[in-house]
Short mmCIF file of C-alpha atoms and ligand atoms in Angstrom, two decimals:
data_model
loop_
_atom_site.label_atom_id
_atom_site.label_comp_id
_atom_site.label_asym_id
_atom_site.label_seq_id
_atom_site.Cartn_x
_atom_site.Cartn_y
_atom_site.Cartn_z
CA UNK S 17 -22.40 -20.08 21.22
CA UNK S 18 -20.17 -19.85 18.15
CA UNK S 19 -17.38 -17.33 18.55
CA UNK S 20 -17.02 -15.31 15.38
CA UNK S 21 -13.58 -13.90 14.71
CA UNK S 22 -11.99 -12.45 11.58
CA UNK S 23 -10.37 -15.18 9.44
CA UNK S 24 -6.72 -15.99 10.14
CA UNK S 25 -4.39 -13.52 8.46
CA UNK S 26 -7.03 -10.75 8.23
CA UNK S 27 -7.57 -7.80 10.55
CA UNK S 28 -10.16 -5.21 11.42
CA UNK S 29 -8.93 -1.65 11.25
CA UNK S 30 -11.10 -0.02 13.90
CA UNK S 31 -12.55 3.53 13.84
CA UNK S 32 -9.92 4.73 16.33
CA UNK S 33 -7.19 3.67 13.88
CA UNK S 34 -8.72 4.54 10.51
CA UNK S 35 -7.94 8.30 10.65
CA UNK S 36 -4.21 7.42 10.57
CA UNK S 37 -4.74 5.12 7.59
CA UNK S 38 -6.85 7.74 5.82
CA UNK S 39 -4.17 10.35 6.43
CA UNK S 40 -1.49 8.16 4.84
CA UNK S 41 -3.78 7.32 1.92
CA UNK S 42 -4.53 11.01 1.36
CA UNK S 43 -0.80 11.83 1.39
CA UNK S 44 -0.28 9.09 -1.18
CA UNK S 45 -3.05 10.53 -3.40
CA UNK S 46 -1.54 13.98 -2.99
CA UNK S 47 1.91 12.75 -4.07
CA UNK S 48 0.41 10.87 -7.02
CA UNK S 49 -1.22 14.11 -8.10
CA UNK S 50 2.10 15.94 -7.86
CA UNK S 51 3.69 13.40 -10.20
CA UNK S 52 0.78 13.24 -12.66
CA UNK S 53 -0.67 9.83 -11.71
CA UNK S 54 -4.44 9.39 -11.95
CA UNK S 55 -6.44 6.79 -10.06
CA UNK S 56 -7.51 3.51 -11.62
CA UNK S 57 -9.90 1.13 -9.89
CA UNK S 58 -9.87 -2.44 -11.14
CA UNK S 59 -11.98 -5.35 -9.86
CA UNK S 60 -10.99 -7.21 -6.71
CA UNK S 61 -11.06 -10.47 -8.65
CA UNK S 62 -9.94 -11.41 -12.14
CA UNK S 63 -9.92 -14.48 -14.37
CA UNK S 64 -7.31 -16.82 -12.92
CA UNK S 65 -5.30 -17.06 -16.16
CA UNK S 66 -4.39 -13.38 -15.91
CA UNK S 67 -2.18 -14.26 -12.96
CA UNK S 68 -1.09 -17.81 -13.83
CA UNK S 69 0.11 -16.70 -17.29
CA UNK S 70 1.75 -13.44 -16.33
CA UNK S 71 3.25 -13.64 -12.85
CA UNK S 72 5.22 -16.86 -13.41
CA UNK S 73 3.96 -20.39 -12.73
CA UNK S 74 6.87 -21.23 -10.44
CA UNK S 75 6.52 -18.11 -8.27
CA UNK S 76 5.37 -18.59 -4.68
CA UNK S 77 2.32 -16.43 -5.35
CA UNK S 78 1.04 -18.50 -8.29
CA UNK S 79 2.12 -21.92 -7.05
CA UNK S 80 0.80 -21.72 -3.50
CA UNK S 81 -0.70 -18.42 -2.42
CA UNK S 82 -3.64 -17.56 -4.64
CA UNK S 83 -7.24 -17.49 -3.48
CA UNK S 84 -8.75 -19.27 -6.46
CA UNK S 85 -12.27 -20.60 -6.74
CA UNK S 86 -14.85 -21.54 -9.30
CA UNK S 87 -17.78 -19.13 -9.44
CA UNK S 88 -21.35 -20.28 -9.90
CA UNK S 89 -20.94 -19.96 -13.66
CA UNK S 90 -18.04 -22.42 -13.64
CA UNK S 91 -15.34 -19.77 -14.29
CA UNK S 92 -12.05 -19.91 -12.47
CA UNK S 93 -11.71 -16.68 -10.50
CA UNK S 94 -8.81 -15.40 -8.36
CA UNK S 95 -8.81 -12.65 -5.76
CA UNK S 96 -6.05 -10.35 -6.98
CA UNK S 97 -2.71 -11.36 -5.44
CA UNK S 98 -1.08 -8.16 -6.77
CA UNK S 99 -2.06 -5.01 -8.63
CA UNK S 100 0.17 -4.86 -11.71
CA UNK S 101 -1.40 -7.55 -13.91
CA UNK S 102 -4.95 -6.17 -13.40
CA UNK S 103 -3.74 -2.66 -14.30
CA UNK S 104 -2.03 -3.96 -17.43
CA UNK S 105 -5.20 -5.88 -18.31
CA UNK S 106 -7.26 -2.70 -17.99
CA UNK S 107 -4.67 -0.71 -19.98
CA UNK S 108 -4.89 -3.20 -22.85
CA UNK S 109 -8.64 -3.78 -22.65
CA UNK S 110 -9.42 -0.05 -22.86
CA UNK S 111 -6.62 0.73 -25.29
CA UNK S 112 -5.37 3.51 -23.03
CA UNK S 113 -2.18 3.80 -25.04
CA UNK S 114 -4.15 5.25 -27.98
CA UNK S 115 -5.15 8.35 -26.04
CA UNK S 116 -1.85 9.27 -24.39
CA UNK S 117 1.72 8.25 -25.19
CA UNK S 118 2.51 7.85 -21.49
CA UNK S 119 -0.21 6.70 -19.12
CA UNK S 120 0.36 6.99 -15.40
CA UNK S 121 -2.05 5.31 -13.02
CA UNK S 122 -2.22 4.75 -9.28
CA UNK S 123 -4.33 2.49 -7.11
CA UNK S 124 -5.09 1.80 -3.49
CA UNK S 125 -6.36 -1.75 -3.23
CA UNK S 126 -6.76 -4.89 -1.18
CA UNK S 127 -4.44 -7.74 -2.14
CA UNK S 128 -4.95 -11.40 -1.21
CA UNK S 129 -2.21 -13.99 -0.66
CA UNK S 130 -2.51 -17.24 1.23
CA UNK S 131 0.75 -16.81 3.16
CA UNK S 132 1.71 -17.97 6.64
CA UNK S 133 0.61 -15.02 8.77
CA UNK S 134 3.17 -13.28 10.98
CA UNK S 135 3.92 -9.71 12.06
CA UNK S 136 3.66 -7.60 8.91
CA UNK S 137 2.45 -10.48 6.76
CA UNK S 138 -1.26 -10.92 6.26
CA UNK S 139 -3.55 -12.87 3.98
CA UNK S 140 -5.30 -9.65 3.04
CA UNK S 141 -3.22 -6.50 2.83
CA UNK S 142 -3.49 -3.11 1.15
CA UNK S 143 -1.10 -1.83 -1.48
CA UNK S 144 -0.55 1.70 -2.66
CA UNK S 145 0.65 1.24 -6.20
CA UNK S 146 1.57 3.16 -9.30
CA UNK S 147 2.21 2.02 -12.87
CA UNK S 148 3.55 4.10 -15.76
CA UNK S 149 3.07 2.82 -19.31
CA UNK S 150 4.73 3.90 -22.52
CA UNK S 151 8.28 4.95 -21.77
CA UNK S 152 11.64 3.21 -21.66
CA UNK S 153 13.33 6.44 -20.53
CA UNK S 154 15.44 5.71 -17.42
CA UNK S 155 14.24 9.10 -16.14
CA UNK S 156 10.83 7.54 -15.51
CA UNK S 157 12.46 4.80 -13.42
CA UNK S 158 14.06 7.53 -11.33
CA UNK S 159 10.78 9.47 -11.17
CA UNK S 160 8.91 6.45 -9.84
CA UNK S 161 11.52 5.71 -7.21
CA UNK S 162 11.76 9.34 -6.16
CA UNK S 163 7.98 9.58 -5.87
CA UNK S 164 8.01 6.73 -3.34
CA UNK S 165 10.85 8.42 -1.44
CA UNK S 166 8.99 11.76 -1.39
CA UNK S 167 5.83 10.02 -0.21
CA UNK S 168 7.66 8.28 2.66
CA UNK S 169 9.11 11.60 3.74
CA UNK S 170 5.70 13.30 3.54
CA UNK S 171 4.40 10.94 6.24
CA UNK S 172 7.50 11.31 8.41
CA UNK S 173 9.46 8.21 7.35
CA UNK S 174 12.90 9.68 6.74
CA UNK S 175 14.89 6.53 7.35
CA UNK S 176 14.62 3.68 4.86
CA UNK S 177 16.98 1.79 2.62
CA UNK S 178 16.54 1.66 -1.14
CA UNK S 179 17.93 -1.52 -2.67
CA UNK S 180 18.52 -1.38 -6.39
CA UNK S 181 19.37 -3.89 -9.10
CA UNK S 182 18.92 -4.56 -12.77
CA UNK S 183 17.70 -8.02 -13.64
CA UNK S 184 18.27 -7.72 -17.38
CA UNK S 185 15.97 -8.66 -20.21
CA UNK S 186 15.10 -11.77 -22.25
CA UNK S 187 18.33 -11.23 -24.23
CA UNK S 188 20.80 -11.26 -21.35
CA UNK S 189 18.99 -13.10 -18.58
CA UNK S 190 19.11 -16.61 -20.11
CA UNK S 191 22.91 -16.26 -20.38
CA UNK S 192 23.13 -15.28 -16.74
CA UNK S 193 20.73 -18.07 -15.76
CA UNK S 194 23.00 -20.57 -17.49
CA UNK S 195 26.06 -19.19 -15.68
CA UNK S 196 24.23 -19.43 -12.35
CA UNK S 197 23.13 -23.01 -13.03
CA UNK S 198 26.69 -23.97 -13.96
CA UNK S 199 27.95 -22.49 -10.69
CA UNK S 200 25.26 -24.15 -8.57
CA UNK S 201 25.42 -27.55 -10.32
CA UNK S 202 28.04 -29.05 -8.02
CA UNK S 203 26.66 -27.35 -4.92
CA UNK S 204 22.98 -28.34 -5.07
CA UNK S 205 23.40 -30.84 -2.22
CA UNK S 206 24.43 -27.98 0.08
CA UNK S 207 21.27 -25.95 -0.63
CA UNK S 208 18.03 -25.97 1.37
CA UNK S 209 15.06 -27.95 0.12
CA UNK S 210 13.35 -24.87 -1.35
CA UNK S 211 16.50 -23.87 -3.21
CA UNK S 212 16.80 -27.35 -4.69
CA UNK S 213 13.39 -26.87 -6.29
CA UNK S 214 14.28 -23.27 -7.21
CA UNK S 215 17.41 -24.64 -8.90
CA UNK S 216 15.16 -26.71 -11.11
CA UNK S 217 12.33 -24.25 -11.69
CA UNK S 218 13.38 -20.67 -11.01
CA UNK S 219 17.13 -20.56 -10.29
CA UNK S 220 17.37 -16.78 -9.84
CA UNK S 221 15.12 -17.06 -6.81
CA UNK S 222 17.94 -18.94 -5.06
CA UNK S 223 19.69 -15.58 -4.81
CA UNK S 224 17.26 -14.13 -2.31
CA UNK S 225 16.99 -17.20 -0.07
CA UNK S 226 17.22 -16.12 3.58
CA UNK S 227 18.85 -19.40 4.70
CA UNK S 228 22.43 -18.60 5.88
CA UNK S 229 23.80 -21.87 4.43
CA UNK S 230 22.40 -21.04 0.98
CA UNK S 231 23.74 -17.50 1.27
CA UNK S 232 27.21 -18.89 2.03
CA UNK S 233 27.07 -21.40 -0.85
CA UNK S 234 26.01 -18.71 -3.31
CA UNK S 235 28.26 -15.95 -2.01
CA UNK S 236 30.65 -16.30 -4.95
CA UNK S 237 27.98 -17.04 -7.54
CA UNK S 238 28.11 -15.03 -10.77
CA UNK S 239 26.42 -11.67 -10.36
CA UNK S 240 23.51 -10.54 -12.45
CA UNK S 241 24.69 -6.97 -13.12
CA UNK S 242 27.95 -8.36 -14.58
CA UNK S 243 25.96 -10.18 -17.26
CA UNK S 244 23.75 -7.38 -18.56
CA UNK S 245 23.61 -6.78 -22.31
CA UNK S 246 24.75 -3.36 -23.53
CA UNK S 247 21.22 -1.97 -23.66
CA UNK S 248 20.39 -3.06 -20.09
CA UNK S 249 23.78 -1.93 -18.75
CA UNK S 250 23.37 1.51 -20.32
CA UNK S 251 19.82 1.80 -19.00
CA UNK S 252 20.92 0.83 -15.50
CA UNK S 253 23.81 3.31 -15.56
CA UNK S 254 21.39 6.09 -16.49
CA UNK S 255 18.90 5.14 -13.76
CA UNK S 256 21.69 5.32 -11.20
CA UNK S 257 22.84 8.64 -12.65
CA UNK S 258 19.38 10.17 -12.38
CA UNK S 259 18.92 8.91 -8.83
CA UNK S 260 22.22 10.47 -7.82
CA UNK S 261 21.24 13.71 -9.55
CA UNK S 262 17.95 13.69 -7.62
CA UNK S 263 19.78 13.14 -4.33
CA UNK S 264 18.35 9.68 -3.70
CA UNK S 265 20.65 7.27 -1.89
CA UNK S 266 20.60 3.62 -2.90
CA UNK S 267 22.42 0.40 -2.15
CA UNK S 268 23.22 -1.88 -5.06
CA UNK S 269 21.98 -5.38 -4.32
CA UNK S 270 22.93 -7.90 -7.02
CA UNK S 271 20.81 -10.54 -5.28
CA UNK S 272 17.58 -8.55 -5.49
CA UNK S 273 15.42 -10.53 -7.91
CA UNK S 274 11.81 -9.74 -6.80
CA UNK S 275 9.04 -12.30 -6.59
CA UNK S 276 7.46 -12.19 -10.05
CA UNK S 277 8.74 -13.33 -13.44
CA UNK S 278 7.47 -10.27 -15.29
CA UNK S 279 10.27 -7.95 -14.25
CA UNK S 280 12.92 -6.68 -16.67
CA UNK S 281 15.81 -4.25 -16.13
CA UNK S 282 15.31 -2.05 -13.03
CA UNK S 283 14.22 -3.79 -9.82
CA UNK S 284 14.07 -2.11 -6.43
CA UNK S 285 12.86 -2.53 -2.90
CA UNK S 286 12.44 -0.19 0.06
CA UNK S 287 13.38 -1.71 3.38
CA UNK S 288 12.63 -0.37 6.84
CA UNK S 289 14.92 -1.06 9.79
CA UNK S 290 11.89 -0.71 12.08
CA UNK S 291 10.27 -3.98 11.02
CA UNK S 292 11.29 -7.54 11.77
CA UNK S 293 11.60 -10.27 9.16
CA UNK S 294 8.96 -8.72 6.89
CA UNK S 295 10.93 -5.55 6.36
CA UNK S 296 10.10 -4.70 2.73
CA UNK S 297 7.80 -1.69 2.80
CA UNK S 298 7.58 -1.59 -0.96
CA UNK S 299 9.05 -2.74 -4.18
CA UNK S 300 8.73 -2.61 -7.89
CA UNK S 301 10.49 -2.45 -11.18
CA UNK S 302 10.19 -2.49 -14.94
CA UNK S 303 8.10 -4.98 -16.83
CA UNK S 304 8.66 -4.06 -20.46
CA UNK S 305 7.06 -7.17 -21.97
CA UNK S 306 3.86 -7.69 -20.03
CA UNK S 307 1.62 -5.37 -22.06
CA UNK S 308 2.56 -7.27 -25.22
CA UNK S 309 2.18 -10.64 -23.51
CA UNK S 310 -1.33 -9.69 -22.39
CA UNK S 311 -2.23 -8.85 -25.99
CA UNK S 312 -1.43 -5.14 -26.35
CA UNK S 313 1.12 -3.40 -28.51
CA UNK S 314 4.65 -3.68 -27.25
CA UNK S 315 4.75 -1.04 -24.46
CA UNK S 316 7.44 -0.62 -21.82
CA UNK S 317 6.17 -0.10 -18.28
CA UNK S 318 7.31 0.31 -14.72
CA UNK S 319 5.75 0.67 -11.28
CA UNK S 320 5.80 -0.09 -7.59
CA UNK S 321 3.58 -1.41 -4.81
CA UNK S 322 3.94 -0.18 -1.23
CA UNK S 323 2.52 -2.22 1.64
CA UNK S 324 0.22 0.12 3.55
CA UNK S 325 -0.04 -2.28 6.52
CA UNK S 326 3.76 -2.33 6.88
CA UNK S 327 3.93 1.44 6.49
CA UNK S 328 1.51 1.78 9.41
CA UNK S 329 3.63 -0.62 11.49
CA UNK S 330 6.72 1.44 10.62
CA UNK S 331 5.00 4.66 11.70
CA UNK S 332 3.94 3.01 14.98
CA UNK S 333 7.44 1.66 15.61
CA UNK S 334 8.91 5.10 14.95
CA UNK S 335 6.35 6.72 17.28
CA UNK S 336 5.32 9.16 14.55
CA UNK S 337 2.30 11.27 15.44
CA UNK S 338 0.35 12.16 12.34
CA UNK S 339 -1.43 15.53 12.31
CA UNK S 340 -4.97 14.23 12.49
CA UNK S 341 -7.94 16.52 13.08
CA UNK S 342 -10.50 15.88 15.80
CA UNK S 343 -13.37 13.80 14.51
CA UNK S 344 -16.16 16.19 15.46
CA UNK S 345 -16.19 19.90 16.10
CA UNK S 346 -19.07 19.91 18.55
CA UNK S 347 -20.85 17.48 20.82
CA UNK S 348 -24.18 18.53 22.29
CA UNK S 349 -24.72 17.32 25.83
CA UNK S 350 -28.36 17.82 26.80
CA UNK S 351 -30.35 17.32 29.98
CA UNK S 352 -34.13 16.96 29.95
CA UNK S 353 -36.53 16.34 27.10
CA UNK S 354 -36.86 19.99 25.93
CA UNK S 355 -33.09 20.28 25.74
CA UNK S 356 -32.90 16.94 23.89
CA UNK S 357 -35.38 18.20 21.27
CA UNK S 358 -33.57 21.53 20.95
CA UNK S 359 -30.34 19.58 20.48
CA UNK S 360 -31.86 17.62 17.59
CA UNK S 361 -32.68 20.91 15.80
CA UNK S 362 -29.33 22.57 16.55
CA UNK S 363 -27.49 19.49 15.36
CA UNK S 364 -29.31 19.59 12.02
CA UNK S 365 -28.41 23.29 11.62
CA UNK S 366 -24.74 22.71 12.41
CA UNK S 367 -24.46 19.93 9.90
CA UNK S 368 -26.16 21.98 7.19
CA UNK S 369 -23.63 24.73 7.93
CA UNK S 370 -20.80 22.27 7.46
CA UNK S 371 -19.94 21.91 11.14
CA UNK S 372 -19.35 18.32 12.21
CA UNK S 373 -21.45 17.62 15.26
CA UNK S 374 -22.98 14.83 17.30
CA UNK S 375 -25.09 14.30 20.42
CA UNK S 376 -26.01 11.68 22.96
CA UNK S 377 -28.95 9.44 22.11
CA UNK S 378 -28.97 7.31 25.24
CA UNK S 379 -30.13 9.72 27.97
CA UNK S 380 -26.92 9.49 30.00
CA UNK S 381 -25.82 11.82 32.78
CA UNK S 382 -24.00 15.04 31.91
CA UNK S 383 -20.76 13.57 33.22
CA UNK S 384 -21.14 10.48 31.03
CA UNK S 385 -21.93 12.67 27.99
CA UNK S 386 -18.79 14.75 28.62
CA UNK S 387 -16.76 11.55 28.63
CA UNK S 388 -18.21 10.50 25.29
CA UNK S 389 -17.40 13.94 23.83
CA UNK S 390 -13.84 13.54 25.05
CA UNK S 391 -13.54 10.05 23.57
CA UNK S 392 -14.82 11.29 20.21
CA UNK S 393 -12.18 14.02 20.25
CA UNK S 394 -14.77 16.84 20.02
CA UNK S 395 -13.30 20.32 20.14
CA UNK S 396 -16.33 21.80 21.90
CA UNK S 397 -19.13 20.53 24.07
CA UNK S 398 -22.39 22.46 23.95
CA UNK S 399 -24.24 22.06 27.21
CA UNK S 400 -28.00 22.41 27.07
CA UNK S 401 -30.40 22.27 30.01
CA UNK S 402 -34.01 23.45 30.41
CA UNK S 403 -32.82 26.95 31.47
CA UNK S 404 -30.60 27.32 28.42
CA UNK S 405 -33.45 26.33 26.13
CA UNK S 406 -35.75 28.86 27.77
CA UNK S 407 -33.15 31.59 27.22
CA UNK S 408 -32.14 30.32 23.77
CA UNK S 409 -28.49 30.27 24.84
CA UNK S 410 -26.04 27.41 25.38
CA UNK S 411 -22.90 26.91 27.41
CA UNK S 412 -19.99 26.27 25.07
CA UNK S 413 -17.01 24.50 26.62
CA UNK S 414 -13.69 24.33 24.82
CA UNK S 415 -12.29 20.88 25.58
CA UNK S 416 -8.64 21.87 25.15
CA UNK S 417 -8.70 24.81 27.58
CA UNK S 418 -11.80 23.96 29.70
CA UNK S 419 -12.96 27.60 29.12
CA UNK S 420 -16.74 27.98 29.16
CA UNK S 421 -18.96 30.77 27.91
CA UNK S 422 -22.61 31.42 27.33
CA UNK S 423 -23.52 31.88 23.65
CA UNK S 424 -26.94 32.71 22.11
CA UNK S 425 -28.22 29.95 19.77
CA UNK S 426 -28.01 32.35 16.81
CA UNK S 427 -24.27 32.88 17.37
CA UNK S 428 -23.30 29.27 18.02
CA UNK S 429 -22.19 28.46 14.49
CA UNK S 430 -19.91 31.49 14.40
CA UNK S 431 -18.36 30.58 17.77
CA UNK S 432 -17.68 27.00 16.66
CA UNK S 433 -16.14 28.02 13.37
CA UNK S 434 -13.38 30.18 14.87
P1 HAM K 524 5.38 -7.14 -3.94
O1 HAM K 524 6.81 -6.89 -3.58
O2 HAM K 524 4.95 -8.55 -3.99
O3 HAM K 524 5.16 -6.41 -5.33
O4 HAM K 524 4.46 -6.37 -2.92
C1 HAM K 524 4.62 -4.99 -2.70
C2 HAM K 524 4.61 -4.71 -1.20
O5 HAM K 524 3.38 -5.18 -0.63
C3 HAM K 524 5.68 -5.41 -0.39
O6 HAM K 524 6.90 -4.72 -0.43
C4 HAM K 524 5.09 -5.40 1.00
O7 HAM K 524 5.30 -4.14 1.63
C5 HAM K 524 3.60 -5.54 0.73
N1 HAM K 524 3.17 -6.93 0.96
C6 HAM K 524 3.33 -7.99 0.13
N2 HAM K 524 2.80 -9.11 0.67
C7 HAM K 524 2.29 -8.74 1.87
C8 HAM K 524 1.59 -9.44 2.91
N3 HAM K 524 1.31 -10.75 2.82
N4 HAM K 524 1.21 -8.74 4.01
C9 HAM K 524 1.49 -7.41 4.12
N5 HAM K 524 2.12 -6.71 3.17
C10 HAM K 524 2.52 -7.36 2.06
C11 HAM K 524 4.00 -6.42 -6.02
O8 HAM K 524 2.97 -6.86 -5.61
C12 HAM K 524 4.14 -5.74 -7.38
N6 HAM K 524 2.82 -5.81 -8.07
C13 HAM K 524 4.62 -4.32 -7.22
C14 HAM K 524 4.79 -3.63 -8.53
C15 HAM K 524 3.99 -2.69 -9.07
N7 HAM K 524 5.75 -3.88 -9.40
C16 HAM K 524 5.58 -3.10 -10.48
N8 HAM K 524 4.48 -2.39 -10.29
#
C-alpha cells in the first residue's frame, strides 16, 4: 500500500495545536487594528514576472527557490514566495493611493520557497505581514517596528533582538557597492564558493554570509552606513531617534542587507535567542521604489513579514502557555436510546443559545465518553440516563472541580453559562 505523507518541507498543524496558532493570529489582528492596518487578501499565486522583475534576479528566492509552473493556459505562474510584491501589485492595480494618502494593509498568508528544510525552515510557511504605502516620514518606520515589538510582547515574547541598518538608496548604494568590490577584489580567492558568485552578481549579499572565513575576510570591509547620502543618513538618524523615544532597543548591524533587492534605507530584523540557525523571527524595511517600478506613481513604502511558524517554535521553546479557552462548554454523555435522542435535542438547543456543545455518536460506555469529554477540554459533562430523561433532569459535572449536581432540563443553559 502506498504510504501518503505530507510533502517534504510541509507540515500539518493538527486540531490540538491550532488554538495556539489562532490565538497568535488573533493577537496580530488586534495589534494591526490598534495601529490602523486593515486586512488585504491577495491570491496565493501570481504571474511569475511579478517576482522575477521585482525581488532581484540574483536573489536566492528568485534564482532557486520559487515554485513556478505553467498553467493549463500556458501562463507562467508562481506560488507567492513573499507577500510584499503581491501587496504592491494590488495597491497599484486598484489605485489605492487615490483614496487615501497613506494606505496601511496587513496580511496573514502562506508563503512558498523551495529551500532545504530544517528546524524552523519549511517549504511552506505562514507570514504575518504589514505594508504601509505613501509616507517617507521616518516616524512610520518607527511605528512599524514598534508595532512588531508590541505584538511580540502581547503574546509573551519579551526577549528578542532588533537588528537595524540603513542600506541606502539608488543614489548612494552604487558608490558603496563600488567601494566594497574594490575591497574584495584582492580577497576573492579567500571567499567561499557562494560569495565568489555573490561578488559577481550581488556583492552586498557577501556581508551576511555565515561562513566564518568570509566573515573574517570581510571584517574590515567598508561599512554601508558610512556611505549613505545626506538624505539617507538624515532619515536613518531620525528613525533611530524615534525608536529611542519610543523605548525600543536596537543593535546596529552594518552587515544586515536582507534577502531582496527592493529594499531602500531602513532594514531590520528581529532575532530570537530561542531558535537555532534559523533565528530570524521577522524582518522588513523600506522599499521606496517598488510601487513606481510596478507601474504606479512614485510612492514610498515600508513593511515587515514575521514568520508565524518560527514564532510558534519560540513560544514552545520559552514554555509560554497561551490563555486558550476550552474548546467546548458542554459534552453530553448519554446511556440508552431514549437518553441518546434527548441528547440530540438538548444539543440543538444549546447550540442555538450560543453554548458550544458536543456528544458521543459511537455508543461508548459512560467511562469512555467521560474520557472523550476530558480530551476535548469540555468544561462540563452532562450525564443523561433513562431515569434522567424520565424526570427531565440531568446530572451536570464540572470537570475542573468534579462537583456534580442535578439540574432540570429547563435550567441547563443557565447553569452552563455561569
Ligand atoms: P523575509 O525575511 O524573507 O522577508 O521573511 C520574513 C520572515 O518569514 C523571516 O524573518 C522568517 O521568520 C520567515 N521565513 C522566511 N522563510 C521561511 C521559511 N522557509 N520557513 C519558515 N519561516 C520562514 C520577506 O518575505 C519580506 N516580504 C518582508 C517584508 C514585508 N519586507 C517589507 N515588507
